[in-house]
Short mmCIF file of C-alpha atoms in Angstrom, two decimals:
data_model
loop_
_atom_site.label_atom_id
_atom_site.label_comp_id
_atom_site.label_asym_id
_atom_site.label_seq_id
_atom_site.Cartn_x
_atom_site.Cartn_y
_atom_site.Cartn_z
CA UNK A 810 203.21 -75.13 -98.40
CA UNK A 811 202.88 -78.75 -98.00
CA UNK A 812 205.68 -80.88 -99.00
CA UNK A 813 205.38 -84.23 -99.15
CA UNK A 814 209.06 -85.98 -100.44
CA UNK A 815 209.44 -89.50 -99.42
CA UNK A 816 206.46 -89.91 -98.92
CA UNK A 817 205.05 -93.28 -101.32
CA UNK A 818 201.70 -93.52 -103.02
CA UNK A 819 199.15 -94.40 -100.52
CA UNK A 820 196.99 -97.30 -100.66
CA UNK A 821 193.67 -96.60 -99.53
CA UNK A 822 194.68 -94.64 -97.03
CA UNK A 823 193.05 -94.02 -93.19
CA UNK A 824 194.18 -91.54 -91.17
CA UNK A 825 194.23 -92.14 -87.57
CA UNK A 826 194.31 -89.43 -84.89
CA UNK A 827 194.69 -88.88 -81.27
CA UNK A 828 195.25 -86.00 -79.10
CA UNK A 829 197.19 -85.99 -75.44
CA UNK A 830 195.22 -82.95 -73.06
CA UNK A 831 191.72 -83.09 -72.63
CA UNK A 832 190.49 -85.61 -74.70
CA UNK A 833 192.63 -87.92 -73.70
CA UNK A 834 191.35 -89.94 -70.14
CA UNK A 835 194.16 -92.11 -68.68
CA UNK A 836 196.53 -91.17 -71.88
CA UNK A 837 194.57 -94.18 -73.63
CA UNK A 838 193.78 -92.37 -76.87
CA UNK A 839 197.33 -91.05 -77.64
CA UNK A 840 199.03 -94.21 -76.11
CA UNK A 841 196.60 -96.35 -78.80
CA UNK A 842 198.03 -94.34 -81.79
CA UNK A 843 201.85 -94.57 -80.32
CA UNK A 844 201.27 -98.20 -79.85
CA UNK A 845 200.16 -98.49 -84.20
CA UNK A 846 203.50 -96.49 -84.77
CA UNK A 847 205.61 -98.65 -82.51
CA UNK A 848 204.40 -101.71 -83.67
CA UNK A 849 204.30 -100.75 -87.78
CA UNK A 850 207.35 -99.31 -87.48
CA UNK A 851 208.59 -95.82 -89.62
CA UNK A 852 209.80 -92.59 -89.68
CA UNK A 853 208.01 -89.03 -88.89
CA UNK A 854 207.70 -87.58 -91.97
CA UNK A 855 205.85 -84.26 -91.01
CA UNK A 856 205.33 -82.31 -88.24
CA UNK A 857 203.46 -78.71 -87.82
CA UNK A 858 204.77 -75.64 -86.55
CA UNK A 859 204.64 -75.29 -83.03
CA UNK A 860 204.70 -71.40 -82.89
CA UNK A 861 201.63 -71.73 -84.71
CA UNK A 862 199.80 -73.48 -82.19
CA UNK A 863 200.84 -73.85 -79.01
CA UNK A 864 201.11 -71.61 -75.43
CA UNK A 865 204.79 -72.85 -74.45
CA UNK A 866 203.79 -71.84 -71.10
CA UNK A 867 201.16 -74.20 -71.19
CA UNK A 868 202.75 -77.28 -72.93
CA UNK A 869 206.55 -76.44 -72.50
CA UNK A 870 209.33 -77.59 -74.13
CA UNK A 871 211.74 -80.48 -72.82
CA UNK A 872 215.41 -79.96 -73.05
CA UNK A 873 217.39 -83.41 -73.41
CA UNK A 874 221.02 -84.21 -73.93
CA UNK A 875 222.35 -86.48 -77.15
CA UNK A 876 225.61 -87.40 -76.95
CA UNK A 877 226.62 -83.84 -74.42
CA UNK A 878 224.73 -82.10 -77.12
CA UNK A 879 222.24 -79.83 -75.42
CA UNK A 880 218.62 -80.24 -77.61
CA UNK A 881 215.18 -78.99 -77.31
CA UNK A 882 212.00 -81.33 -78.23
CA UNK A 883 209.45 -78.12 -79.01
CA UNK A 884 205.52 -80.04 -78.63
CA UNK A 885 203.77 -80.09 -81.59
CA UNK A 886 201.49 -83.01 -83.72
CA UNK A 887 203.18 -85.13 -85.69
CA UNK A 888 202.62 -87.22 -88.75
CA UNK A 889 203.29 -90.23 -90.27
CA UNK A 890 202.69 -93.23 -92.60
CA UNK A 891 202.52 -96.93 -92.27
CA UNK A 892 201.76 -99.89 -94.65
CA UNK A 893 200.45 -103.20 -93.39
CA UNK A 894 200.57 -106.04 -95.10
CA UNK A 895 198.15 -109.14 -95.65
CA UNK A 896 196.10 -109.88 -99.00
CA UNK A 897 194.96 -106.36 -99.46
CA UNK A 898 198.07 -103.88 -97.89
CA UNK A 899 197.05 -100.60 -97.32
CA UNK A 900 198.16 -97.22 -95.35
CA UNK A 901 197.15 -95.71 -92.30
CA UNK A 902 198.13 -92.03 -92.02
CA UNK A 903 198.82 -91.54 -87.93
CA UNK A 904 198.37 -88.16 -86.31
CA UNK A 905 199.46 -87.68 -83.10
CA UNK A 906 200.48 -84.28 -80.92
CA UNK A 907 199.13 -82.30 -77.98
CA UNK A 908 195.48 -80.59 -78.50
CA UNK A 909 196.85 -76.95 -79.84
CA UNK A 910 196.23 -73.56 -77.46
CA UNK A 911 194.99 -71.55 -80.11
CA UNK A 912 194.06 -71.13 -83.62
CA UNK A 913 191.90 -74.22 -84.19
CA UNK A 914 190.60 -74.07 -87.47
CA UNK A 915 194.38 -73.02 -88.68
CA UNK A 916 194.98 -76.40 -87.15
CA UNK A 917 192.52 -78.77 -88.31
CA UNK A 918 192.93 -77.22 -92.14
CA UNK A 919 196.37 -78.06 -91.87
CA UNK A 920 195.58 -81.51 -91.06
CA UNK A 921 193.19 -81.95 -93.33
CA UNK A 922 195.63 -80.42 -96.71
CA UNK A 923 197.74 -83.04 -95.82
CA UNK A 924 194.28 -85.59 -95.51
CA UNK A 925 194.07 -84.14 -99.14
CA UNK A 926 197.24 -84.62 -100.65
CA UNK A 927 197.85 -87.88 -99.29
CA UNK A 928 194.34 -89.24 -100.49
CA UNK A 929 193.14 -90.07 -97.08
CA UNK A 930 189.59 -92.10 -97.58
CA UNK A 931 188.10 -91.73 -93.87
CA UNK A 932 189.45 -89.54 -91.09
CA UNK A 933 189.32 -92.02 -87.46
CA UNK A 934 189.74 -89.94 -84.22
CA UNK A 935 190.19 -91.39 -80.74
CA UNK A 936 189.42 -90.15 -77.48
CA UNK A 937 188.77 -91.24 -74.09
CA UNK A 938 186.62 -90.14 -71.24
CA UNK A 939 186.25 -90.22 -67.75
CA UNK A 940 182.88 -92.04 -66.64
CA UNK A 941 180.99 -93.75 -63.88
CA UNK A 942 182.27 -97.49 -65.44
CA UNK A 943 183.27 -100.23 -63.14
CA UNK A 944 187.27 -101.35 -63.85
CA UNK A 945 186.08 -104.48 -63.57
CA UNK A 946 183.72 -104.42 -66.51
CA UNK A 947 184.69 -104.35 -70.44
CA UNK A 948 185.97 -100.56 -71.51
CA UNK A 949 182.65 -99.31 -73.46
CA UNK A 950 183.88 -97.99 -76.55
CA UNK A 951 180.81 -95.74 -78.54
CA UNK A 952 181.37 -94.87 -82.32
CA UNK A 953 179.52 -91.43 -83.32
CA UNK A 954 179.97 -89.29 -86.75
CA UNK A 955 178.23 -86.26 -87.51
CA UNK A 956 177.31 -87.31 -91.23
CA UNK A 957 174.37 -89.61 -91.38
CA UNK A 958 174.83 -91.76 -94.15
CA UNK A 959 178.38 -92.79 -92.53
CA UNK A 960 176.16 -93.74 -89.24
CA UNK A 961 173.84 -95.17 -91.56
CA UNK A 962 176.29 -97.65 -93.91
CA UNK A 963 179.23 -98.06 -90.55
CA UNK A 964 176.28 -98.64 -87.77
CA UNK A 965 177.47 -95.58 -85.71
CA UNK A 966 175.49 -93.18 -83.87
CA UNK A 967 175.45 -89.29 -85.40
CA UNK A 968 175.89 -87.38 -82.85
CA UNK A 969 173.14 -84.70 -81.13
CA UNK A 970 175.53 -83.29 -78.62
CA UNK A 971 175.56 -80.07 -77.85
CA UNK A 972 177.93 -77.85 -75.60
CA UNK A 973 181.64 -77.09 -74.88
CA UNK A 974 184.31 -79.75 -77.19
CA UNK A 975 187.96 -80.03 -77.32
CA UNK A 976 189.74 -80.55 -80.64
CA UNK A 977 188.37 -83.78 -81.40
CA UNK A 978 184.87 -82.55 -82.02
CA UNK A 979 186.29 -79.62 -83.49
CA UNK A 980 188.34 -81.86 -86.03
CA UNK A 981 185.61 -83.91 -87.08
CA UNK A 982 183.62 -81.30 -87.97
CA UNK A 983 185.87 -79.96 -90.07
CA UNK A 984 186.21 -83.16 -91.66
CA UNK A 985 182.72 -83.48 -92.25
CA UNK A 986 182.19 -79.42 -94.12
CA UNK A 987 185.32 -80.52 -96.43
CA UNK A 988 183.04 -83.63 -97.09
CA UNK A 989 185.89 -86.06 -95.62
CA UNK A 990 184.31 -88.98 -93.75
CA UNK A 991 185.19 -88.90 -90.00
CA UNK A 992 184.40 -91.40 -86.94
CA UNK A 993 185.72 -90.59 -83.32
CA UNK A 994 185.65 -93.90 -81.05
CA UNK A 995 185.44 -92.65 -77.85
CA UNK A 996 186.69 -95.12 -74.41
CA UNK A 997 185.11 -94.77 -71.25
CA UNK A 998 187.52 -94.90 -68.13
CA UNK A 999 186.67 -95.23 -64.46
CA UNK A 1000 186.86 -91.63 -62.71
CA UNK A 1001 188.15 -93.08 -59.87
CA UNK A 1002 191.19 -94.48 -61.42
CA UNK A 1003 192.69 -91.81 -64.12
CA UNK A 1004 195.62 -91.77 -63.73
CA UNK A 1005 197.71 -93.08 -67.02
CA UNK A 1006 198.26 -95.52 -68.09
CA UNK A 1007 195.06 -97.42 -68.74
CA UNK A 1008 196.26 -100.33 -70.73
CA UNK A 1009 192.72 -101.98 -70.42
CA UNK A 1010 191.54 -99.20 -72.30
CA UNK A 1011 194.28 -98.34 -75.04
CA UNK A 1012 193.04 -102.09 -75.91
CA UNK A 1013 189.60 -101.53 -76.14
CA UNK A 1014 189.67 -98.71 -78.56
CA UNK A 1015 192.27 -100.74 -80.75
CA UNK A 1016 189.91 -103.83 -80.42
CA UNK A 1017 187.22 -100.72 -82.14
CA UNK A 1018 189.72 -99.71 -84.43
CA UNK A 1019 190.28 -103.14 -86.07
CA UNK A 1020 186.25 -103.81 -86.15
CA UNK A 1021 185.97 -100.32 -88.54
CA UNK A 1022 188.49 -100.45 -90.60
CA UNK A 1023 188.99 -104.33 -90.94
CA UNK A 1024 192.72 -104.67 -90.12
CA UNK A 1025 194.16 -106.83 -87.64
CA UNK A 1026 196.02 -104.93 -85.41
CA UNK A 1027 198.93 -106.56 -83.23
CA UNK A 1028 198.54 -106.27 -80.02
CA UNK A 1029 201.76 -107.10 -78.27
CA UNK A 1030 202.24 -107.36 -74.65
CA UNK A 1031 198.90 -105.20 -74.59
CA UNK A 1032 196.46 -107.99 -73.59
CA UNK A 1033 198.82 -108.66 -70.65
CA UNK A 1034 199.16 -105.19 -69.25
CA UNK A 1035 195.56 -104.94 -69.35
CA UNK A 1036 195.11 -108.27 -66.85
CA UNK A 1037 198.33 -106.64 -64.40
CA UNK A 1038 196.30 -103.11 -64.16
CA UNK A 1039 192.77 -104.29 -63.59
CA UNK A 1040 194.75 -106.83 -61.21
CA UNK A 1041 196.47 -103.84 -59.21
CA UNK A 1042 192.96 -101.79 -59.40
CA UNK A 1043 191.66 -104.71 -57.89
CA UNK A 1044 194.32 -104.98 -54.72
CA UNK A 1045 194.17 -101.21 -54.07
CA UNK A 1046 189.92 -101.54 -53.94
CA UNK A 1047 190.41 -104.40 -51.84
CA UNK A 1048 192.56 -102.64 -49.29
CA UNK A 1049 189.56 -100.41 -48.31
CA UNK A 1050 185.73 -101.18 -47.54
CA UNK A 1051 184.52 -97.98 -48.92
CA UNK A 1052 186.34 -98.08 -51.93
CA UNK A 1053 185.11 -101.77 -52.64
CA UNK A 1054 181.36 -100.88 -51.73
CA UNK A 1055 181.33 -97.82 -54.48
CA UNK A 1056 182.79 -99.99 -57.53
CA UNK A 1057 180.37 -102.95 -56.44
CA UNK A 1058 177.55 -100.32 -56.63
CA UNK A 1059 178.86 -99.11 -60.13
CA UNK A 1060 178.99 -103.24 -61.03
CA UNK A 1061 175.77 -103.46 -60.65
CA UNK A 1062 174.21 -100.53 -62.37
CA UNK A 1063 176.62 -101.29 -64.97
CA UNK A 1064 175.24 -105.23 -65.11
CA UNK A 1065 171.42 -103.82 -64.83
CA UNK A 1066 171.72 -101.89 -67.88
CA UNK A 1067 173.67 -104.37 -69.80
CA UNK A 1068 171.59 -107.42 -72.54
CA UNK A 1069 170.48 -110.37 -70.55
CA UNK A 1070 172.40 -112.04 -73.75
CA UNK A 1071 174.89 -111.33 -76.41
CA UNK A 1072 173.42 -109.92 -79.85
CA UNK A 1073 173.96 -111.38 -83.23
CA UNK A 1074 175.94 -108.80 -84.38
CA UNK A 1075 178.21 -108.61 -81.30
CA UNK A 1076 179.02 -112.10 -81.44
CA UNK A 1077 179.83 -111.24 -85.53
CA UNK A 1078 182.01 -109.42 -84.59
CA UNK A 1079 183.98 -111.12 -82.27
CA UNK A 1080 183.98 -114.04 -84.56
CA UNK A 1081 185.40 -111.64 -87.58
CA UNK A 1082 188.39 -110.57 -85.27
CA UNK A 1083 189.25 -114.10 -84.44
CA UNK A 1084 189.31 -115.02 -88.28
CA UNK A 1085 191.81 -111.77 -88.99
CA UNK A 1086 193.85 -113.07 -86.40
CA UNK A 1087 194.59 -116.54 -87.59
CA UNK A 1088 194.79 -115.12 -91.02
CA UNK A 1089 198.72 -115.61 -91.67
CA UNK A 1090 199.15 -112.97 -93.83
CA UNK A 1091 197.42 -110.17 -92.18
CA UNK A 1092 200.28 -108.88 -90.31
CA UNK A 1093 202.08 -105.67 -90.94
CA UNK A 1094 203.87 -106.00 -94.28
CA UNK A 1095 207.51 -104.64 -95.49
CA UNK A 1096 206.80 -102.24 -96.98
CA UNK A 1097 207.75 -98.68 -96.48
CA UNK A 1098 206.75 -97.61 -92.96
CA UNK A 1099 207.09 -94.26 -92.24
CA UNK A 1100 205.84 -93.22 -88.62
CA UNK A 1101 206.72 -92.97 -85.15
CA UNK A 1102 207.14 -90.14 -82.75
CA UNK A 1103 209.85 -90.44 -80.67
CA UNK A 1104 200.95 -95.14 -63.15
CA UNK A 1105 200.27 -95.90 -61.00
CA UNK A 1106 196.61 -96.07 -60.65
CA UNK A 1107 195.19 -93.88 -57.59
CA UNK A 1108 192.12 -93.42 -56.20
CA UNK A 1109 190.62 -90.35 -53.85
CA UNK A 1110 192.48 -89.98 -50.33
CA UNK A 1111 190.93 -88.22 -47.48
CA UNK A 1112 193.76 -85.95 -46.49
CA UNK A 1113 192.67 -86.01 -42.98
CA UNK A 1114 192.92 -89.91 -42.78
CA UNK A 1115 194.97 -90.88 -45.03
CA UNK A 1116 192.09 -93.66 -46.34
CA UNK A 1117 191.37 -94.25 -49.71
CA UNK A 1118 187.83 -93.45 -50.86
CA UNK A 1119 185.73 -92.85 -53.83
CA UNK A 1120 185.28 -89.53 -55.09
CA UNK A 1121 182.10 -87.81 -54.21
CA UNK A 1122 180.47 -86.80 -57.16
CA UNK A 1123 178.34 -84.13 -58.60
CA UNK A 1124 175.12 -84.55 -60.75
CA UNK A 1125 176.06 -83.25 -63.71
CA UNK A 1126 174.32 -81.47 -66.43
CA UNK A 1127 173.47 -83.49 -69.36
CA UNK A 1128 174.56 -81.77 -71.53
CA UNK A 1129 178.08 -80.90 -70.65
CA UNK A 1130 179.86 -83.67 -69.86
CA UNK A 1131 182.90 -85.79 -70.71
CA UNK A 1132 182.20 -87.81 -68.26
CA UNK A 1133 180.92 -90.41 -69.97
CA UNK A 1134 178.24 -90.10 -67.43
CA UNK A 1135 176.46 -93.03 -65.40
CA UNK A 1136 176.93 -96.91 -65.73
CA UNK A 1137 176.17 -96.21 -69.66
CA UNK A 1138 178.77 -94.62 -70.43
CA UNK A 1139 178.98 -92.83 -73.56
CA UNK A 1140 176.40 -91.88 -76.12
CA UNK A 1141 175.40 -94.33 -78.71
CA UNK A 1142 176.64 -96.68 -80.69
CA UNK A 1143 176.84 -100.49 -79.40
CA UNK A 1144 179.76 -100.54 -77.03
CA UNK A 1145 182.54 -102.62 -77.64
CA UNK A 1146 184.25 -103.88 -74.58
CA UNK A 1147 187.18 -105.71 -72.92
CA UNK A 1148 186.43 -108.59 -71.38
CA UNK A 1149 187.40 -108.90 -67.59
CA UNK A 1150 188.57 -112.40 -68.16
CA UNK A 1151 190.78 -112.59 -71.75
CA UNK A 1152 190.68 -108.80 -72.26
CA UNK A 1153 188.72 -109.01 -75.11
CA UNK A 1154 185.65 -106.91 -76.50
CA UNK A 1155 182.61 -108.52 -75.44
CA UNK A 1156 179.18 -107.18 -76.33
CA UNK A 1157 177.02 -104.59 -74.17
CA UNK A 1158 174.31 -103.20 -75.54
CA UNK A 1159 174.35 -99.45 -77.00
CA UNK A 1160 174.94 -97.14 -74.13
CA UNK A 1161 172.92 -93.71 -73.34
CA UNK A 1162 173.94 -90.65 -74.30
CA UNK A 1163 176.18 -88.95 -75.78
CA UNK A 1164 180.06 -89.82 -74.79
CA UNK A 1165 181.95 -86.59 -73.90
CA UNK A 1166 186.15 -85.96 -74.57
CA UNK A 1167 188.20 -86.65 -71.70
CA UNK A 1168 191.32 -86.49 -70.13
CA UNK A 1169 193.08 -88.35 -67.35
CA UNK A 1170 193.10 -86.18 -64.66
CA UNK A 1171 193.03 -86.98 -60.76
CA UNK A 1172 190.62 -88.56 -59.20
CA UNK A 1173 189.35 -85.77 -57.42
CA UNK A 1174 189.80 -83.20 -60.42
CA UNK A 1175 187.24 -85.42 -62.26
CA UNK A 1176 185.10 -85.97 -59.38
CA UNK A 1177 184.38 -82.49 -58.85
CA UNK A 1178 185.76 -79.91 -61.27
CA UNK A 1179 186.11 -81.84 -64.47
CA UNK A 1180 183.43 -81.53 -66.77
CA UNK A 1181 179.83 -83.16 -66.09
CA UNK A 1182 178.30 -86.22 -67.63
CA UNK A 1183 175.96 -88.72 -66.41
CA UNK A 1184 173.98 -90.86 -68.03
CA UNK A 1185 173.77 -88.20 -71.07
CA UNK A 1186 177.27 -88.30 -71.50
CA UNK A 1187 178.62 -87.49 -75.36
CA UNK A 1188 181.15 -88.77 -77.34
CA UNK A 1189 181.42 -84.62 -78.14
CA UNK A 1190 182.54 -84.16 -74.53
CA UNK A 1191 185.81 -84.14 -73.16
CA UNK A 1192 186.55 -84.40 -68.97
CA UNK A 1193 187.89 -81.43 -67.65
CA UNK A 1194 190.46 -83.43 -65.07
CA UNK A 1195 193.77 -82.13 -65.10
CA UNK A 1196 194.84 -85.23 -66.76
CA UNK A 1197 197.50 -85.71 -69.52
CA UNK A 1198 198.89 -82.58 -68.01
CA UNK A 1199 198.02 -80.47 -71.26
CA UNK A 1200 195.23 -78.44 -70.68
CA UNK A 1201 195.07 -78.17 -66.89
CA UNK A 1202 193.77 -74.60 -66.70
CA UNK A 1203 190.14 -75.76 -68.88
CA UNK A 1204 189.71 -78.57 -66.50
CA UNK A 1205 186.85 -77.77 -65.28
CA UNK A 1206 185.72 -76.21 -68.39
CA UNK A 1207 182.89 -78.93 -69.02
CA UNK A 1208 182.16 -81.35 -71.66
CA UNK A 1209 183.37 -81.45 -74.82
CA UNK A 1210 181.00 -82.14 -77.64
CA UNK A 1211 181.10 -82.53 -81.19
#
């Protein structure tokens, strides 16, 4: 039985969703979502059962003291609500938890009854993937739904993946049988540097974020972080020759397959996000918030040497893979980026493939266990690595798809 007291009528409502484990490369999905609930600040004002979903062997509970009061933090997902402000307020419902161990469809019904009673317009789920993409490049960011008219009227690309997926494809096809509209925005993050955080590309899939819904998101000290980590990626390439002769050789498949030029609509964009943020009144608003819940980088060491290399990978299968695959990245829809300079999105053209579900795992994890990708990479698949710490033991499990 859903109960929903508190809670105040919803103004066009989005939910927003993110999952830490294996669709989660680098943490950058689930640290985008805690960064809206930080920001728009509020209070938790639902959270599901744990014993429903989750192998406490897998994802154990912490035990913390408050005030010499022994307590126990139990993982779950988590909801809550928050209003911003500007000419036309509205509500963005935030999920965020662990991806559950079991009983999946339990799950995403769940979610979606409260999608339901809370009048949620459009279900938004983010991911991130691990992928042969230069750090030095903008983050591509693909947009895929499985309902066509959504691709049609949004300009995303329905998805055609098939193979393994984690509970971000799983979710949005619920969404899309109980006739709720659902995107996931998937990030692509270098393989050779998952470890989380990935500032660089938390802020690409917010830059995404604001672009579809049409809300200007603060960003905080986020811009900044993004410069410092790319920055320190840059010093720890530097310090060996291999190391710097693999991400120049992703650079420039990466710069092949890019436009010669900017298109129209990139450039659109861009200009549309500038606008929102001069707008004065387009910050978050007073009203009733409800919401919160509350790396170093490293590449591939020989252990014989001791010197820093980049991971040797496999070819993977098309169809499988997280990965994110080649310099492409992942399937679809025109990426949006972060620039190298200002760390902001700057246009690519659409990437190949389809972009698989990832999580930030080890270097070497997703160089040779996690799940394959290359250049066919979809948004459907997740990376295997042992990332986010959540679902070590399906590492290697494959893509994800939707």
């Amino acid at each position: 039985m859903i109960e929903l007291e508190g809670v105040p009528e919803l103004i066009d409502p989005v939910m927003v969703a993110a999952f830490e484990g294996w669709n989660d490369a680098g943490d950058a999905a689930s640290t985008a979502v805690a960064h809206l609930d930080r920001e728009w600040k509020g209070e938790v004002f639902a959270a599901l059962d744990a014993e429903d979903y989750y192998d406490f062997q897998v994802n154990r509970p912490t035990v913390f003291l408050d005030n010499g009061v022994r307590k126990i933090t139990w993982p779950t997902t988590r909801l809550s609500v928050v209003r911003v402000g500007g000419d036309k307020p509205r509500d963005l419902v935030l999920v965020r938890g662990i991806e559950p161990s079991m009983r999946w469809r339990s799950f995403c019904n769940e979610l979606l009854a409260f999608a339901h009673e809370l009048g949620v317009e459009m279900v938004v789920i983010l991911g991130a993937l691990l992928g042969d993409t230069p750090h030095t490049r903008p983050v591509p960011v693909s947009g895929v739904t499985s309902d066509p008219d959504l691709a049609r009227t949004m300009d995303l690309e329905e998805t055609r993946y098939e193979g393994p997926t984690g509970i971000v494809g799983i979710l949005q096809e619920a969404c899309t049988h109980a006739g709720v509209p659902a995107v996931s925005l998937w990030a692509a993050v270098p393989h050779y540097v998952s470890q989380p955080p990935n500032p660089k590309a938390t802020l690409a899939l917010l830059n995404r974020l604001e672009d579809l819904i049409g809300l200007r998101i603060p960003l905080g000290e986020l811009p900044e972080d993004a410069r410092a980590w790319q920055l320190g990626v840059d010093q720890l390439a530097a310090e060996d020759s291999e190391v710097a002769e693999y991400v120049q050789t992703l650079e420039e498949a990466r710069d092949t397959a890019e436009l010669p030029e900017a298109s129209g609509e990139a450039i659109a964009r861009e200009f549309e996000r500038y606008l929102r943020r001069r707008e004065p009144g387009s910050g978050p608003g007073p009203g009733p918030g409800l919401a919160t819940e509350g790396g170093d980088t490293a590449f591939l060491r020989d252990p014989g040497s001791g010197r820093t290399r980049p991971p040797k990978r496999e070819q993977p299968s098309p169809e499988s893979g997280p990965e994110a695959g080649s310099e492409t990245g992942p399937e679809a829809a025109p990426e949006t980026d972060v620039a190298e300079g200002d760390v902001s999105e700057g246009p690519v053209e659409p990437a190949a493939g389809d972009p698989g579900e990832g999580s930030g795992g080890a270097a070497s994890d997703a160089a040779d266990d996690g799940p394959e990708g290359s250049g066919d990479a979809s948004p459907d698949g997740a990376d295997g690595a042992d990332g986010a710490g959540e679902d070590g033991e399906d590492a290697g499990a494959g893509g994800a798809g939707k």
